[in-house]
């Protein structure tokens, strides 16, 4: 079984692209990129599957 970046606590900055190891965060807490201070975030769960579902649904219409 492969381990995801989110399970390892790694997030990518959407501004500069830097990968960062995140500390343990409480709910409703954000982390800042050490390079550009932008908010770090994880990829949304099942985003690839959702994109395909929307594409197939749009094609069917």
Tab-separated table of N, CA and C in Angstrom:
chain	number	residue	atom	x	y	z
A	1	UNK	N	0.839	-1.177	0.000
A	1	UNK	CA	0.000	0.000	0.000
A	1	UNK	C	0.885	1.242	0.000
A	2	UNK	N	0.534	2.218	-0.804
A	2	UNK	CA	1.311	3.451	-0.851
A	2	UNK	C	0.782	4.454	0.164
A	3	UNK	N	1.677	5.271	0.653
A	3	UNK	CA	1.313	6.298	1.626
A	3	UNK	C	1.226	7.628	0.888
A	4	UNK	N	0.142	8.348	1.105
A	4	UNK	CA	-0.052	9.630	0.430
A	4	UNK	C	0.760	10.724	1.112
A	5	UNK	N	0.931	11.824	0.409
A	5	UNK	CA	1.638	12.971	0.977
A	5	UNK	C	0.898	13.503	2.191
A	6	UNK	N	-0.419	13.478	2.146
A	6	UNK	CA	-1.205	13.969	3.282
A	6	UNK	C	-0.970	13.098	4.510
A	7	UNK	N	-0.881	11.779	4.319
A	7	UNK	CA	-0.618	10.882	5.440
A	7	UNK	C	0.774	11.116	6.017
A	8	UNK	N	1.702	11.558	5.205
A	8	UNK	CA	3.052	11.873	5.679
A	8	UNK	C	3.163	13.286	6.237
A	9	UNK	N	2.101	14.072	6.074
A	9	UNK	CA	2.119	15.436	6.590
A	9	UNK	C	2.848	16.410	5.685
A	10	UNK	N	2.827	16.140	4.376
A	10	UNK	CA	3.500	17.004	3.411
A	10	UNK	C	2.443	17.770	2.619
A	11	UNK	N	2.633	19.074	2.503
A	11	UNK	CA	1.708	19.916	1.743
A	11	UNK	C	2.503	20.769	0.765
A	12	UNK	N	1.843	21.171	-0.330
A	12	UNK	CA	2.484	21.995	-1.351
A	12	UNK	C	1.905	23.396	-1.304
A	13	UNK	N	2.775	24.370	-1.443
A	13	UNK	CA	2.344	25.762	-1.493
A	13	UNK	C	1.750	26.035	-2.872
A	14	UNK	N	0.563	26.615	-2.903
A	14	UNK	CA	-0.082	26.903	-4.185
A	14	UNK	C	0.529	28.120	-4.869
A	15	UNK	N	1.291	28.919	-4.149
A	15	UNK	CA	1.911	30.118	-4.725
A	15	UNK	C	3.280	29.823	-5.334
A	16	UNK	N	4.186	29.214	-4.561
A	16	UNK	CA	5.558	29.019	-5.051
A	16	UNK	C	5.896	27.563	-5.358
A	17	UNK	N	5.029	26.619	-4.945
A	17	UNK	CA	5.240	25.216	-5.266
A	17	UNK	C	6.133	24.455	-4.305
A	18	UNK	N	6.599	25.080	-3.250
A	18	UNK	CA	7.486	24.417	-2.293
A	18	UNK	C	6.736	23.350	-1.510
A	19	UNK	N	7.355	22.169	-1.370
A	19	UNK	CA	6.804	21.112	-0.530
A	19	UNK	C	7.323	21.308	0.881
A	20	UNK	N	6.443	21.202	1.855
A	20	UNK	CA	6.827	21.428	3.243
A	20	UNK	C	6.249	20.351	4.139
A	21	UNK	N	7.045	19.949	5.124
A	21	UNK	CA	6.576	19.028	6.155
A	21	UNK	C	5.799	19.841	7.173
A	22	UNK	N	4.551	19.479	7.402
A	22	UNK	CA	3.711	20.235	8.325
A	22	UNK	C	3.821	19.691	9.741
A	23	UNK	N	3.796	20.586	10.716
A	23	UNK	CA	3.699	20.127	12.104
A	23	UNK	C	2.270	19.655	12.364
A	24	UNK	N	2.044	19.016	13.479
A	24	UNK	CA	0.687	18.619	13.844
A	24	UNK	C	-0.129	19.874	14.119
A	25	UNK	N	-1.249	20.006	13.412
A	25	UNK	CA	-2.080	21.202	13.538
A	25	UNK	C	-3.401	20.864	14.207
A	26	UNK	N	-3.910	21.799	14.976
A	26	UNK	CA	-5.246	21.672	15.554
A	26	UNK	C	-6.273	21.999	14.481
A	27	UNK	N	-7.534	21.667	14.744
A	27	UNK	CA	-8.603	22.009	13.795
A	27	UNK	C	-8.674	23.513	13.608
A	28	UNK	N	-9.048	23.917	12.421
A	28	UNK	CA	-9.194	25.339	12.067
A	28	UNK	C	-7.891	26.117	12.221
A	29	UNK	N	-6.762	25.429	12.111
A	29	UNK	CA	-5.458	26.074	12.170
A	29	UNK	C	-4.794	25.909	10.812
A	30	UNK	N	-4.092	26.918	10.362
A	30	UNK	CA	-3.401	26.838	9.080
A	30	UNK	C	-1.900	26.956	9.289
A	31	UNK	N	-1.162	26.527	8.287
A	31	UNK	CA	0.293	26.650	8.303
A	31	UNK	C	0.704	27.550	7.149
A	32	UNK	N	1.810	28.256	7.328
A	32	UNK	CA	2.298	29.172	6.297
A	32	UNK	C	3.543	28.600	5.634
A	33	UNK	N	3.696	28.879	4.355
A	33	UNK	CA	4.869	28.463	3.593
A	33	UNK	C	6.097	29.186	4.140
A	34	UNK	N	7.191	28.459	4.381
A	34	UNK	CA	8.393	29.115	4.884
A	34	UNK	C	9.065	30.021	3.842
A	35	UNK	N	8.763	29.804	2.561
A	35	UNK	CA	9.382	30.602	1.513
A	35	UNK	C	8.625	31.897	1.232
A	36	UNK	N	7.293	31.807	1.061
A	36	UNK	CA	6.533	32.986	0.627
A	36	UNK	C	5.402	33.384	1.582
A	37	UNK	N	5.214	32.657	2.655
A	37	UNK	CA	4.201	32.918	3.693
A	37	UNK	C	2.757	32.712	3.234
A	38	UNK	N	2.546	32.065	2.102
A	38	UNK	CA	1.183	31.744	1.661
A	38	UNK	C	0.646	30.588	2.506
A	39	UNK	N	-0.660	30.437	2.539
A	39	UNK	CA	-1.277	29.361	3.308
A	39	UNK	C	-1.052	28.024	2.608
A	40	UNK	N	-0.608	27.020	3.364
A	40	UNK	CA	-0.396	25.681	2.824
A	40	UNK	C	-1.688	24.892	2.931
A	41	UNK	N	-1.921	24.027	1.953
A	41	UNK	CA	-3.132	23.209	1.993
A	41	UNK	C	-2.868	21.868	1.337
A	42	UNK	N	-3.661	20.888	1.752
A	42	UNK	CA	-3.601	19.572	1.136
A	42	UNK	C	-4.529	19.545	-0.064
A	43	UNK	N	-4.300	18.593	-0.941
A	43	UNK	CA	-5.192	18.371	-2.069
A	43	UNK	C	-6.518	17.869	-1.525
A	44	UNK	N	-7.600	18.208	-2.189
A	44	UNK	CA	-8.917	17.748	-1.748
A	44	UNK	C	-9.031	16.240	-1.967
A	45	UNK	N	-9.653	15.519	-1.023
A	45	UNK	CA	-9.814	14.072	-1.184
A	45	UNK	C	-10.617	13.731	-2.437
A	46	UNK	N	-10.202	12.708	-3.144
A	46	UNK	CA	-10.846	12.210	-4.368
A	46	UNK	C	-11.047	13.282	-5.429
A	47	UNK	N	-10.159	14.259	-5.499
A	47	UNK	CA	-10.332	15.328	-6.488
A	47	UNK	C	-10.209	14.799	-7.920
A	48	UNK	N	-9.335	13.848	-8.139
A	48	UNK	CA	-9.183	13.284	-9.480
A	48	UNK	C	-10.445	12.519	-9.888
A	49	UNK	N	-10.990	11.735	-8.966
A	49	UNK	CA	-12.215	10.994	-9.262
A	49	UNK	C	-13.376	11.950	-9.526
A	50	UNK	N	-13.460	13.020	-8.766
A	50	UNK	CA	-14.528	14.001	-8.974
A	50	UNK	C	-14.393	14.676	-10.335
A	51	UNK	N	-13.166	15.000	-10.713
A	51	UNK	CA	-12.943	15.629	-12.019
A	51	UNK	C	-13.409	14.714	-13.145
A	52	UNK	N	-13.071	13.427	-13.055
A	52	UNK	CA	-13.513	12.479	-14.073
A	52	UNK	C	-15.029	12.342	-14.079
A	53	UNK	N	-15.632	12.317	-12.902
A	53	UNK	CA	-17.095	12.202	-12.829
A	53	UNK	C	-17.765	13.401	-13.490
A	54	UNK	N	-17.258	14.604	-13.237
A	54	UNK	CA	-17.820	15.809	-13.860
A	54	UNK	C	-17.615	15.792	-15.375
A	55	UNK	N	-16.455	15.328	-15.813
A	55	UNK	CA	-16.167	15.259	-17.246
A	55	UNK	C	-17.115	14.288	-17.946
A	56	UNK	N	-17.306	13.122	-17.348
A	56	UNK	CA	-18.200	12.121	-17.939
A	56	UNK	C	-19.639	12.619	-17.946
A	57	UNK	N	-20.053	13.244	-16.851
A	57	UNK	CA	-21.421	13.778	-16.778
A	57	UNK	C	-21.640	14.880	-17.814
A	58	UNK	N	-20.657	15.744	-17.994
A	58	UNK	CA	-20.781	16.824	-18.980
A	58	UNK	C	-20.824	16.265	-20.398
A	59	UNK	N	-20.065	15.215	-20.649
A	59	UNK	CA	-20.065	14.591	-21.966
A	59	UNK	C	-21.420	13.951	-22.258
A	60	UNK	N	-22.027	13.369	-21.235
A	60	UNK	CA	-23.330	12.721	-21.408
A	60	UNK	C	-24.429	13.734	-21.706
A	61	UNK	N	-24.261	14.949	-21.224
A	61	UNK	CA	-25.275	15.973	-21.474
A	61	UNK	C	-25.072	16.510	-22.853
